[in-house]
Amino acid sequence: MSTLDLGVIGNSSYGALIDPRGRVVWSCLPRFDGDPVFCDLLNGGDNAVEEGEIGFWDVLLAGFTRSEQHYERNTAILKTRLFDDDGNAVEITDFAPRYMNLGRMFRPVAIMRRLRPIAGTPRITIRLRPRFNWGARQPDVSYGSNHIRYFHTAQTLRLNTNAPLPYVMDEVPFLLEEPVDMMLGPDEPLAGSLRETANIFEERTADYWRTWVRRLALPLEWQEAVIRAAITLKMCTYEETGAIIAAMTTSVPEAAGTQRNWDYRYCWLRDAFFVVRALNSLSEVETMENYLRYLHNIVGEANAHLQPVWGISREAHLVEREITSLSGYRGMGPVRVGNQAYEHFQHDVYGNVVLAAAQSFLDERLFKPGTAENFQRLEHMGELAFKNHDEPDAGMWELRTRARVHTSSSLMCWAACDRLAKIARHMGFTDRAAYWQERADTIHHTITTKAWNPEMNGGKGAFAESFGGKGVEAGLLLMAEVGFLKPDDDRFLKTLDSIEKTLRRGKHMYRYAEADDFGEPETAFNICTFWYIDALARVGRTDEAREIFEEMLSARNALGLLSEDTEVKTGELWGNYPQTYSLVGIINAAMRLSRNWEEAV
């Protein structure tokens, strides 16, 4: 695997990544943070831990020459076509079932693969090689009349198929003369015909996604890019609890050979807020309602500190460890499970919590709008924000060995108090509105006096990345976005100028330039480029913003998706994938920059 040119399927229970030739290279089951039953993505390079290929599911076509891949329009159903040198071809259809059934969402942990000959009589080999315990355990195998079981002590998978079982078990090539259906999931017998079940699953899943997309309030321009980003964000939600993961993978490095390999299969409250806000902008508020179920449980249990990242079932202890049974993405280890960030103090989290919930108090469409009780829980977040707004923390970039009073953290503490004042005014809580406005004003004054450095930016002045600091970081671009300063404020314009001079590389933006625990950053951080696009648009540099946005759209892979980072010189994608932060950026930029519908209709 040389690039992150991967298709994504999922149904808000689990996800899977599929390469351009139809190989399933990554899928954690039975949920996002589970055992990677398909782990080929993280066992590459010359130092792969076991000879031979493991942890994948593919379809080999004899005489293969080329492949094509696309999503069925406005769905999460992936189509891969393989062609041979004699004019034969096979189409692989991959999807995760998702649709309303009996009044509730049906989203089984099942990977559906459907094969059909589309030209001639292709000769294929089905290779299904799941692994357990992070690639260390080869499964035991048994079979019945129409199924194969792959099992070990913690998990059993069952493949229901109408393909000849010996051909699948022994990887024997055969002529594909008629369609083949495969369903891999829990060890449960299938009621009824597999063909009929697969037909129903595909038809109803396609109908679900098309209906979901039809309800989105899209911009006039860049609709396909926004639709694909929105569908993928939806797939990155864990609907059972309402959590939103940062990405489906772990340990895809931020840059080659840097060991910046992190597990992103958890819910960062910061990232989740940005996802909620992006989907809200498209009038998709269901995700916010589901997420608030998750968030209110976390907030209700918070005491003197709120950790910034949680497991998808609100697991608090995400102990980080290294896995030796997999060699890493393209052989670039280590492979890590868990994330040390759960131990961090990141004070911007309080603002992210309040901002994520703020719309629920004003939006009349919601089934469960914000209540006085919800507001009281959020007030505790406000108190923690005020208490910590001038205290050192690890910051939004999660520095592991250095603590400062980060301006972006203090900024989000201000946002927490500011939004609480706005919510209180809306709810008629006059005294509480005054209380929170006073605290917001206090934090605002602190930031403008302690974070402003008049000597920076060639003596023009700029906000520094920390109180008393001398450098910048991309999080300062959020000052206009969250309403701390107006875009035409001279202080914001000077800070933008300083950020451009320091962090811009071509049309991309680094998050910071200063060396951290692992040296100097080597790739651009995609969400920072999108923050830059937003800032340019706000200050009136719209043509430049559109140009950079088009550059970011061209940086996407063939299926319209992004990872966390981009190598500026080569355009190669790095970092965990698909990255919700980056997909949020596509939506936000399109909504900010698009021409109005009134101009065209």
Coordinates of C-alpha atoms in Angstrom, one line a residue, residues 20-598:
P20 CA -8.5 0.5 -5.5
R21 CA -8.4 -3.3 -6.4
G22 CA -11.2 -4.2 -4.0
R23 CA -9.1 -5.5 -1.1
V24 CA -10.4 -4.9 2.4
V25 CA -7.3 -3.7 4.1
W26 CA -8.7 -2.4 7.4
S27 CA -11.7 -3.1 9.5
C28 CA -12.1 -3.2 13.3
L29 CA -14.8 -5.5 14.6
P30 CA -17.3 -5.5 16.2
R31 CA -16.9 -1.7 16.4
F32 CA -14.5 1.1 15.6
D33 CA -12.1 0.6 18.5
G34 CA -12.2 -3.2 18.2
D35 CA -9.7 -5.8 17.0
P36 CA -8.6 -5.1 13.4
V37 CA -9.8 -8.3 11.8
F38 CA -8.5 -6.9 8.6
C39 CA -5.2 -5.3 9.4
D40 CA -3.2 -5.5 6.1
L41 CA -3.0 -1.6 6.1
L42 CA -0.6 -1.8 9.1
N43 CA 1.5 -4.8 8.1
G44 CA 3.6 -3.4 5.2
G45 CA 7.1 -2.9 4.2
D46 CA 10.1 -5.3 4.2
N47 CA 9.7 -5.8 8.0
A48 CA 6.2 -7.3 7.9
V49 CA 6.0 -9.5 10.9
E50 CA 4.9 -12.7 9.1
E51 CA 5.8 -14.0 5.7
G52 CA 2.8 -14.0 3.4
E53 CA -0.1 -11.6 3.4
I54 CA -2.5 -11.5 6.4
G55 CA -5.5 -9.7 7.5
F56 CA -7.3 -8.9 4.2
W57 CA -10.2 -9.9 1.9
D58 CA -9.8 -9.6 -1.8
V59 CA -10.8 -11.0 -5.2
L60 CA -8.0 -11.8 -7.5
L61 CA -8.7 -11.6 -11.2
A62 CA -6.5 -13.8 -13.5
G63 CA -4.8 -11.6 -16.1
F64 CA -5.7 -8.4 -14.2
T65 CA -4.8 -5.2 -16.1
R66 CA -6.6 -2.4 -14.5
S67 CA -9.3 -1.4 -12.0
E68 CA -12.0 1.3 -11.6
Q69 CA -13.7 2.4 -8.4
H70 CA -16.5 4.8 -7.5
Y71 CA -19.4 5.3 -5.1
E72 CA -22.9 4.7 -6.3
R73 CA -24.3 8.2 -6.5
N74 CA -25.2 9.8 -3.2
T75 CA -24.6 6.6 -1.2
A76 CA -21.9 4.8 0.8
I77 CA -22.1 1.8 -1.6
L78 CA -18.7 1.3 -3.2
K79 CA -18.2 -0.3 -6.6
T80 CA -14.9 -1.7 -7.8
R81 CA -14.4 -3.1 -11.3
L82 CA -11.5 -5.3 -12.2
F83 CA -10.6 -5.9 -15.9
D84 CA -8.3 -8.6 -17.4
D85 CA -6.3 -8.7 -20.6
D86 CA -8.9 -10.9 -22.4
G87 CA -11.8 -8.5 -22.0
N88 CA -13.3 -10.2 -19.0
A89 CA -14.4 -8.1 -16.0
V90 CA -15.9 -8.4 -12.5
E91 CA -17.7 -5.9 -10.4
I92 CA -17.4 -5.9 -6.6
T93 CA -20.1 -4.1 -4.6
D94 CA -19.2 -3.4 -1.0
F95 CA -21.5 -1.8 1.6
A96 CA -22.6 -1.9 5.3
P97 CA -26.4 -2.3 5.6
R98 CA -28.1 0.7 7.1
Y99 CA -31.8 1.5 6.9
M100 CA -35.0 2.0 9.0
N101 CA -36.6 -1.3 9.9
L102 CA -39.6 -1.8 12.3
G103 CA -39.2 1.8 13.6
R104 CA -35.5 1.7 14.4
M105 CA -32.2 2.0 12.5
F106 CA -31.0 -1.4 11.3
R107 CA -27.1 -1.3 11.2
P108 CA -25.7 -4.8 11.7
V109 CA -22.0 -5.5 12.0
A110 CA -21.9 -7.1 8.6
I111 CA -19.7 -6.6 5.6
M112 CA -21.6 -7.2 2.3
R113 CA -19.6 -8.2 -0.8
R114 CA -21.4 -8.9 -4.0
L115 CA -19.6 -10.1 -7.2
R116 CA -21.0 -10.2 -10.7
P117 CA -19.5 -10.7 -14.1
I118 CA -19.9 -7.6 -16.2
A119 CA -17.9 -8.8 -19.3
G120 CA -17.1 -12.3 -20.4
T121 CA -16.4 -15.0 -17.8
P122 CA -13.8 -13.7 -15.4
R123 CA -11.6 -16.2 -13.6
I124 CA -11.3 -15.2 -9.9
T125 CA -9.9 -16.3 -6.6
I126 CA -11.6 -15.2 -3.4
R127 CA -9.1 -14.8 -0.6
L128 CA -10.6 -14.2 2.9
R129 CA -7.8 -14.1 5.5
P130 CA -9.1 -12.5 8.8
R131 CA -6.8 -12.3 11.8
F132 CA -7.4 -11.8 15.4
N133 CA -5.5 -10.2 18.4
W134 CA -3.9 -7.5 16.2
G135 CA -2.7 -9.9 13.5
A136 CA -1.1 -12.3 16.0
R137 CA -3.7 -15.0 15.9
Q138 CA -4.7 -17.1 12.9
P139 CA -8.3 -18.1 13.3
D140 CA -9.6 -21.6 13.6
V141 CA -11.9 -22.5 10.8
S142 CA -15.0 -24.7 10.5
Y143 CA -17.8 -24.8 7.9
G144 CA -21.4 -25.9 7.3
S145 CA -23.6 -26.3 4.3
N146 CA -23.5 -22.6 3.2
H147 CA -21.1 -20.9 5.7
I148 CA -17.6 -20.7 7.0
R149 CA -16.8 -19.8 10.6
Y150 CA -13.6 -18.0 11.6
F151 CA -13.1 -18.0 15.4
H152 CA -10.9 -17.7 18.4
T153 CA -11.6 -17.2 22.1
A154 CA -12.9 -13.6 21.9
Q155 CA -14.7 -13.4 18.6
T156 CA -16.3 -15.5 15.9
L157 CA -17.1 -14.4 12.4
R158 CA -19.4 -16.2 10.0
L159 CA -19.3 -16.0 6.2
N160 CA -22.6 -16.7 4.6
T161 CA -22.1 -17.2 0.8
N162 CA -23.4 -18.9 -2.2
A163 CA -19.9 -19.4 -3.7
P164 CA -18.5 -22.9 -3.6
L165 CA -17.1 -23.2 0.0
P166 CA -14.0 -25.3 -1.0
Y167 CA -13.1 -22.6 -3.5
V168 CA -13.2 -20.0 -0.8
M169 CA -11.6 -22.0 2.0
D170 CA -8.7 -23.2 -0.2
E171 CA -8.5 -20.1 -2.4
V172 CA -9.1 -22.1 -5.6
P173 CA -9.6 -20.1 -8.8
F174 CA -12.9 -20.5 -10.5
L175 CA -14.9 -19.0 -13.4
L176 CA -17.5 -16.4 -12.2
E177 CA -20.4 -17.4 -14.4
E178 CA -23.2 -15.9 -12.2
P179 CA -23.3 -13.5 -9.3
V180 CA -21.9 -14.4 -5.9
D181 CA -23.0 -12.9 -2.6
M182 CA -21.0 -12.8 0.6
M183 CA -22.0 -11.6 4.1
L184 CA -19.4 -11.5 6.8
G185 CA -20.6 -10.8 10.3
P186 CA -21.5 -12.3 13.7
D187 CA -21.9 -16.1 14.1
E188 CA -25.6 -16.1 13.5
P189 CA -27.6 -18.2 11.0
L190 CA -29.1 -16.4 8.1
A191 CA -32.9 -16.5 8.0
G192 CA -34.0 -16.9 4.4
S193 CA -32.2 -16.7 1.1
L194 CA -28.8 -15.0 1.0
R195 CA -29.5 -13.6 -2.5
E196 CA -32.9 -12.2 -1.4
T197 CA -31.3 -10.8 1.8
A198 CA -28.5 -9.2 -0.1
N199 CA -30.9 -7.6 -2.6
I200 CA -33.0 -6.1 0.2
F201 CA -30.0 -4.9 2.1
E202 CA -28.5 -3.2 -1.0
E203 CA -31.8 -1.6 -2.2
R204 CA -32.8 -0.3 1.2
T205 CA -29.3 0.9 2.1
A206 CA -29.1 2.8 -1.2
D207 CA -32.5 4.3 -0.5
Y208 CA -31.5 5.3 3.0
W209 CA -28.4 7.2 1.9
R210 CA -30.2 8.9 -1.1
T211 CA -33.0 10.1 1.2
W212 CA -30.5 11.3 3.8
V213 CA -28.6 13.3 1.1
R214 CA -31.8 14.7 -0.3
R215 CA -32.5 16.4 3.0
L216 CA -29.2 18.2 3.2
A217 CA -29.1 22.0 2.7
L218 CA -26.3 22.0 0.2
P219 CA -24.3 25.0 -1.2
L220 CA -24.7 25.8 -4.9
E221 CA -21.1 25.0 -5.7
W222 CA -19.0 21.9 -4.9
Q223 CA -22.0 19.7 -4.1
E224 CA -20.4 16.4 -4.9
A225 CA -17.4 17.2 -2.6
V226 CA -19.8 18.2 0.3
I227 CA -22.0 15.2 -0.2
R228 CA -19.1 12.8 0.0
A229 CA -17.6 14.5 3.0
A230 CA -21.0 14.5 4.8
I231 CA -21.7 10.8 4.1
T232 CA -18.3 9.9 5.4
L233 CA -18.7 12.0 8.6
K234 CA -22.0 10.2 9.2
M235 CA -20.1 6.9 8.8
C236 CA -17.7 8.1 11.5
T237 CA -20.4 8.3 14.2
Y238 CA -21.0 5.5 16.6
E239 CA -24.7 5.7 16.8
E240 CA -25.2 3.3 19.7
T241 CA -23.9 6.0 22.1
G242 CA -23.7 9.1 19.9
A243 CA -19.9 9.3 20.0
I244 CA -18.0 10.6 16.9
I245 CA -14.6 9.2 16.2
A246 CA -11.7 11.3 14.9
A247 CA -10.8 8.6 12.2
M248 CA -11.2 4.9 11.5
T249 CA -7.5 4.1 11.8
T250 CA -4.6 4.0 14.2
S251 CA -0.9 4.6 13.6
V252 CA -0.9 5.9 10.0
P253 CA 2.1 8.3 10.5
E254 CA 1.7 12.1 10.1
A255 CA 4.8 12.0 8.0
A256 CA 7.1 9.2 6.7
G257 CA 9.3 7.6 9.4
T258 CA 8.5 10.1 12.1
Q259 CA 6.9 7.8 14.7
R260 CA 4.0 10.4 14.9
N261 CA 1.7 7.4 14.9
W262 CA -1.5 7.8 17.0
D263 CA -4.7 5.9 17.6
Y264 CA -7.6 8.1 16.5
R265 CA -10.4 5.6 16.9
Y266 CA -11.9 7.5 19.9
C267 CA -14.0 10.6 20.5
W268 CA -12.1 13.9 20.9
L269 CA -14.6 16.4 22.2
R270 CA -12.9 19.1 20.1
D271 CA -13.1 17.2 16.8
A272 CA -16.7 16.1 17.6
F273 CA -17.8 19.7 18.0
F274 CA -16.4 20.6 14.6
V275 CA -18.2 17.6 13.0
V276 CA -21.5 18.6 14.7
R277 CA -21.2 22.2 13.6
A278 CA -20.4 21.2 10.0
L279 CA -23.4 18.9 9.7
N280 CA -25.6 21.5 11.4
S281 CA -24.7 23.9 8.6
L282 CA -26.1 21.4 6.2
S283 CA -29.3 21.1 8.3
E284 CA -28.4 17.6 9.4
V285 CA -29.1 18.0 13.1
E286 CA -29.7 14.4 14.0
T287 CA -26.0 13.9 14.5
M288 CA -25.9 16.7 17.1
E289 CA -28.9 15.2 18.9
N290 CA -27.2 11.8 19.1
Y291 CA -23.9 13.3 20.2
L292 CA -25.5 15.4 22.9
R293 CA -26.8 12.1 24.5
Y294 CA -23.2 11.1 24.7
L295 CA -21.9 14.5 25.8
H296 CA -24.4 15.2 28.5
N297 CA -23.5 11.9 30.2
I298 CA -19.8 12.9 30.2
V299 CA -20.5 16.4 31.4
G300 CA -22.8 15.1 34.1
E301 CA -20.0 13.0 35.6
A302 CA -17.3 15.7 35.4
N303 CA -15.8 17.0 38.6
A304 CA -12.7 19.2 38.8
H305 CA -11.4 18.3 35.3
L306 CA -12.7 17.1 32.0
Q307 CA -10.4 14.9 29.9
P308 CA -10.4 15.8 26.2
V309 CA -10.8 12.3 24.6
W310 CA -13.0 9.4 25.5
G311 CA -13.8 5.9 24.3
I312 CA -16.9 5.5 22.2
S313 CA -18.8 4.0 25.1
R314 CA -17.3 6.7 27.4
E315 CA -14.3 4.6 28.5
A316 CA -12.1 7.0 30.4
H317 CA -8.8 5.1 30.5
L318 CA -7.3 4.8 27.0
V319 CA -4.0 3.5 28.1
E320 CA -1.5 3.8 25.3
R321 CA 0.6 0.8 24.3
E322 CA 2.6 -0.5 21.3
I323 CA 1.7 -3.5 19.3
T324 CA 4.6 -5.7 18.0
S325 CA 2.5 -8.2 16.0
L326 CA 2.1 -5.6 13.1
S327 CA 5.0 -3.8 11.3
G328 CA 3.1 -0.6 10.6
Y329 CA 1.9 1.4 7.7
R330 CA 4.4 0.7 4.9
G331 CA 6.6 -0.8 7.6
M332 CA 6.7 2.5 9.6
G333 CA 5.9 1.6 13.2
P334 CA 5.1 1.7 15.9
V335 CA 1.5 0.5 15.9
R336 CA -0.2 2.1 18.9
V337 CA -3.4 1.2 20.7
G338 CA -4.9 3.7 23.1
N339 CA -4.0 7.4 23.4
Q340 CA -2.1 9.2 26.1
A341 CA -4.1 12.3 25.5
Y342 CA -6.8 11.1 27.9
E343 CA -4.4 12.1 30.7
H344 CA -3.9 15.6 29.3
F345 CA -5.1 18.9 30.5
Q346 CA -6.4 20.6 27.4
H347 CA -8.5 23.6 28.5
D348 CA -10.1 24.3 25.2
V349 CA -12.3 21.3 25.8
Y350 CA -14.7 23.4 27.9
G351 CA -15.4 25.7 25.0
N352 CA -15.8 22.7 22.6
V353 CA -18.5 21.2 24.9
V354 CA -20.5 24.4 25.3
L355 CA -20.3 25.3 21.6
A356 CA -21.4 21.8 20.6
A357 CA -24.5 22.1 22.7
A358 CA -25.3 25.8 22.1
Q359 CA -27.5 25.3 19.0
S360 CA -29.7 22.8 20.9
F361 CA -31.1 25.7 23.0
L362 CA -32.2 27.7 20.0
D363 CA -33.3 25.2 17.4
E364 CA -37.0 24.5 17.3
R365 CA -36.6 21.4 15.0
L366 CA -35.1 19.2 17.6
F367 CA -36.9 16.3 19.3
K368 CA -35.1 17.1 22.5
P369 CA -34.1 20.8 22.7
G370 CA -31.8 22.1 25.4
T371 CA -33.4 22.3 28.9
A372 CA -32.7 24.3 32.1
E373 CA -31.1 21.1 33.5
N374 CA -28.8 20.8 30.5
F375 CA -27.9 24.5 30.9
Q376 CA -26.9 23.9 34.6
R377 CA -24.6 21.1 33.5
L378 CA -23.0 23.3 31.0
E379 CA -22.5 26.0 33.6
H380 CA -20.1 23.7 35.4
M381 CA -18.1 23.6 32.2
G382 CA -18.1 27.4 32.2
E383 CA -16.8 27.5 35.8
L384 CA -14.0 25.2 34.8
A385 CA -13.3 27.3 31.8
F386 CA -13.1 30.5 33.9
K387 CA -10.9 28.7 36.5
N388 CA -8.4 27.4 33.9
H389 CA -8.4 30.1 31.2
D390 CA -5.0 31.4 32.3
E391 CA -3.5 28.1 33.5
P392 CA -0.9 26.0 31.6
D393 CA -2.1 23.0 29.5
A394 CA -0.9 20.7 26.7
G395 CA -2.9 22.8 24.2
M396 CA -5.0 21.6 21.2
W397 CA -1.9 20.1 19.6
E398 CA -1.4 17.8 22.6
L399 CA 2.2 18.6 23.4
R400 CA 3.4 15.7 25.6
T401 CA 6.3 17.2 27.5
R402 CA 5.6 20.9 27.6
A403 CA 2.9 23.0 29.2
R404 CA 2.1 26.7 28.5
V405 CA -0.9 29.0 28.8
H406 CA -2.0 28.5 25.2
T407 CA -3.9 31.3 23.7
S408 CA -6.1 29.0 21.7
S409 CA -7.1 27.2 24.9
S410 CA -7.9 30.5 26.6
L411 CA -9.8 31.5 23.5
M412 CA -12.1 28.5 23.8
C413 CA -12.6 29.2 27.5
W414 CA -13.8 32.6 26.5
A415 CA -16.1 31.0 24.0
A416 CA -17.6 28.8 26.7
C417 CA -18.5 31.8 28.9
D418 CA -19.6 33.9 25.9
R419 CA -22.0 31.2 24.7
L420 CA -23.4 30.5 28.1
A421 CA -24.3 34.2 28.3
K422 CA -26.0 34.0 25.0
I423 CA -27.9 30.9 26.0
A424 CA -29.0 32.4 29.3
R425 CA -30.3 35.5 27.6
H426 CA -32.3 33.4 25.1
M427 CA -33.8 31.4 28.0
G428 CA -34.6 34.5 30.0
F429 CA -32.1 33.8 32.8
T430 CA -31.1 37.5 33.1
D431 CA -28.9 37.1 36.2
R432 CA -27.0 34.2 34.7
A433 CA -26.5 36.0 31.4
A434 CA -24.9 38.9 33.3
Y435 CA -22.8 36.5 35.3
W436 CA -21.4 34.7 32.3
Q437 CA -20.9 37.9 30.3
E438 CA -18.8 39.3 33.0
R439 CA -16.6 36.2 33.0
A440 CA -16.3 36.3 29.2
D441 CA -15.3 39.9 29.3
T442 CA -12.6 39.1 32.0
I443 CA -11.1 36.4 29.8
H444 CA -11.3 38.6 26.7
H445 CA -9.3 41.2 28.5
T446 CA -6.8 38.7 29.8
I447 CA -6.1 37.4 26.3
T448 CA -5.8 40.7 24.6
T449 CA -3.3 41.9 27.2
K450 CA -1.3 38.8 27.9
A451 CA -1.2 37.1 24.5
W452 CA -0.6 40.2 22.4
N453 CA 3.1 40.6 21.6
P454 CA 3.9 44.0 20.0
E455 CA 7.4 42.9 19.0
M456 CA 6.2 40.1 16.8
N457 CA 5.6 40.3 13.1
G458 CA 8.5 42.7 12.4
G459 CA 7.3 45.0 15.1
K460 CA 3.8 45.2 13.8
G461 CA 2.5 43.0 16.6
A462 CA 0.5 39.8 16.7
F463 CA -1.1 37.4 19.1
A464 CA 1.3 34.8 20.2
E465 CA 0.6 31.1 20.6
S466 CA 0.9 31.4 24.4
F467 CA 0.8 34.1 27.0
G468 CA 4.2 35.8 26.8
G469 CA 5.1 33.7 23.8
K470 CA 7.0 34.8 20.6
G471 CA 5.6 32.5 18.0
V472 CA 2.3 31.6 16.3
E473 CA 0.2 28.5 15.7
A474 CA -2.8 27.9 13.4
G475 CA -5.3 27.7 16.2
L476 CA -5.2 31.5 16.4
L477 CA -7.1 31.6 13.1
L478 CA -10.2 30.6 15.1
M479 CA -10.3 34.1 16.8
A480 CA -12.6 35.4 14.0
E481 CA -14.5 32.1 13.5
V482 CA -15.7 31.9 17.1
G483 CA -16.4 35.6 17.3
F484 CA -13.6 36.7 19.6
L485 CA -12.5 39.4 17.2
K486 CA -14.2 40.9 14.1
P487 CA -12.4 39.9 10.9
D488 CA -11.5 43.5 10.2
D489 CA -10.0 44.0 13.7
D490 CA -6.4 45.2 13.1
R491 CA -5.1 42.8 15.7
F492 CA -6.6 39.8 13.8
L493 CA -5.3 41.1 10.5
K494 CA -1.8 41.4 11.9
T495 CA -2.0 38.0 13.4
L496 CA -3.1 36.5 10.1
D497 CA -0.2 38.2 8.4
S498 CA 2.2 36.7 10.9
I499 CA 0.7 33.2 10.5
E500 CA 1.0 33.4 6.7
K501 CA 4.7 34.4 6.9
T502 CA 5.5 31.7 9.4
L503 CA 3.2 28.7 8.7
R504 CA 2.2 28.8 5.0
R505 CA 3.9 26.4 2.7
G506 CA 2.7 26.9 -0.9
K507 CA -1.1 26.7 -0.6
H508 CA -1.0 24.7 2.6
M509 CA -0.7 25.5 6.3
Y510 CA 1.3 24.0 9.0
R511 CA -0.2 23.9 12.5
Y512 CA 3.1 25.3 14.0
A513 CA 6.7 25.5 12.9
E514 CA 8.4 25.1 16.2
A515 CA 10.0 21.8 17.1
D516 CA 8.0 19.6 19.4
D517 CA 8.5 16.2 21.1
F518 CA 9.3 14.6 17.8
G519 CA 11.2 17.4 16.0
E520 CA 9.9 19.9 13.5
P521 CA 6.6 19.1 11.7
E522 CA 7.1 17.8 8.1
T523 CA 3.6 17.9 6.7
A524 CA 0.8 20.4 6.4
F525 CA -2.2 19.8 8.7
N526 CA -5.3 19.8 6.5
I527 CA -7.8 21.4 8.9
C528 CA -5.3 24.3 9.5
T529 CA -5.4 25.0 5.7
F530 CA -9.2 25.1 5.9
W531 CA -9.1 27.5 8.9
Y532 CA -6.8 29.6 6.8
I533 CA -9.3 29.5 3.9
D534 CA -12.1 30.6 6.3
A535 CA -10.0 33.5 7.6
L536 CA -9.1 34.7 4.1
A537 CA -12.8 34.7 3.1
R538 CA -13.8 36.6 6.3
V539 CA -11.2 39.3 5.6
G540 CA -12.4 39.8 2.0
R541 CA -9.7 37.8 0.2
T542 CA -12.3 35.6 -1.4
D543 CA -10.6 34.9 -4.7
E544 CA -7.4 33.7 -2.9
A545 CA -9.6 31.6 -0.6
R546 CA -11.3 29.9 -3.5
E547 CA -8.0 29.2 -5.2
I548 CA -6.6 27.5 -2.1
F549 CA -9.9 25.6 -1.7
E550 CA -9.6 24.2 -5.2
E551 CA -6.0 23.2 -4.3
M552 CA -7.3 21.3 -1.3
L553 CA -10.0 19.6 -3.4
S554 CA -7.3 18.4 -5.8
A555 CA -5.4 17.0 -2.8
R556 CA -8.2 14.6 -2.1
N557 CA -7.9 11.0 -3.2
A558 CA -9.7 9.5 -6.2
L559 CA -12.9 9.0 -4.1
G560 CA -12.9 12.5 -2.7
L561 CA -11.6 11.9 0.8
L562 CA -8.8 13.3 2.9
S563 CA -6.6 12.1 5.7
E564 CA -5.1 14.3 8.4
D565 CA -2.0 15.6 6.7
T566 CA -0.6 16.5 3.3
E567 CA 3.1 16.4 2.1
V568 CA 3.3 19.8 0.4
K569 CA 5.9 18.9 -2.3
T570 CA 4.4 15.6 -3.4
G571 CA 0.7 16.0 -2.5
E572 CA 0.8 12.6 -0.7
L573 CA -1.7 12.1 2.1
W574 CA -0.5 11.1 5.5
G575 CA -2.0 10.6 8.9
N576 CA -5.1 8.7 10.0
Y577 CA -7.9 8.2 7.6
P578 CA -10.6 9.2 6.9
Q579 CA -10.0 12.3 9.0
T580 CA -13.2 13.9 10.3
Y581 CA -11.4 17.2 10.9
S582 CA -10.3 17.4 7.2
L583 CA -13.8 16.5 5.9
V584 CA -15.3 19.2 8.1
G585 CA -13.0 21.6 6.4
I586 CA -14.4 20.7 3.0
I587 CA -17.9 21.4 4.1
N588 CA -17.1 24.6 6.0
A589 CA -15.1 26.0 3.1
A590 CA -17.8 25.2 0.5
M591 CA -20.5 26.7 2.7
R592 CA -18.4 29.9 3.2
L593 CA -17.3 30.4 -0.4
S594 CA -20.1 29.1 -2.6
R595 CA -22.2 31.5 -4.7
N596 CA -25.8 31.8 -3.5
W597 CA -28.5 29.8 -5.0
E598 CA -30.3 33.0 -5.9

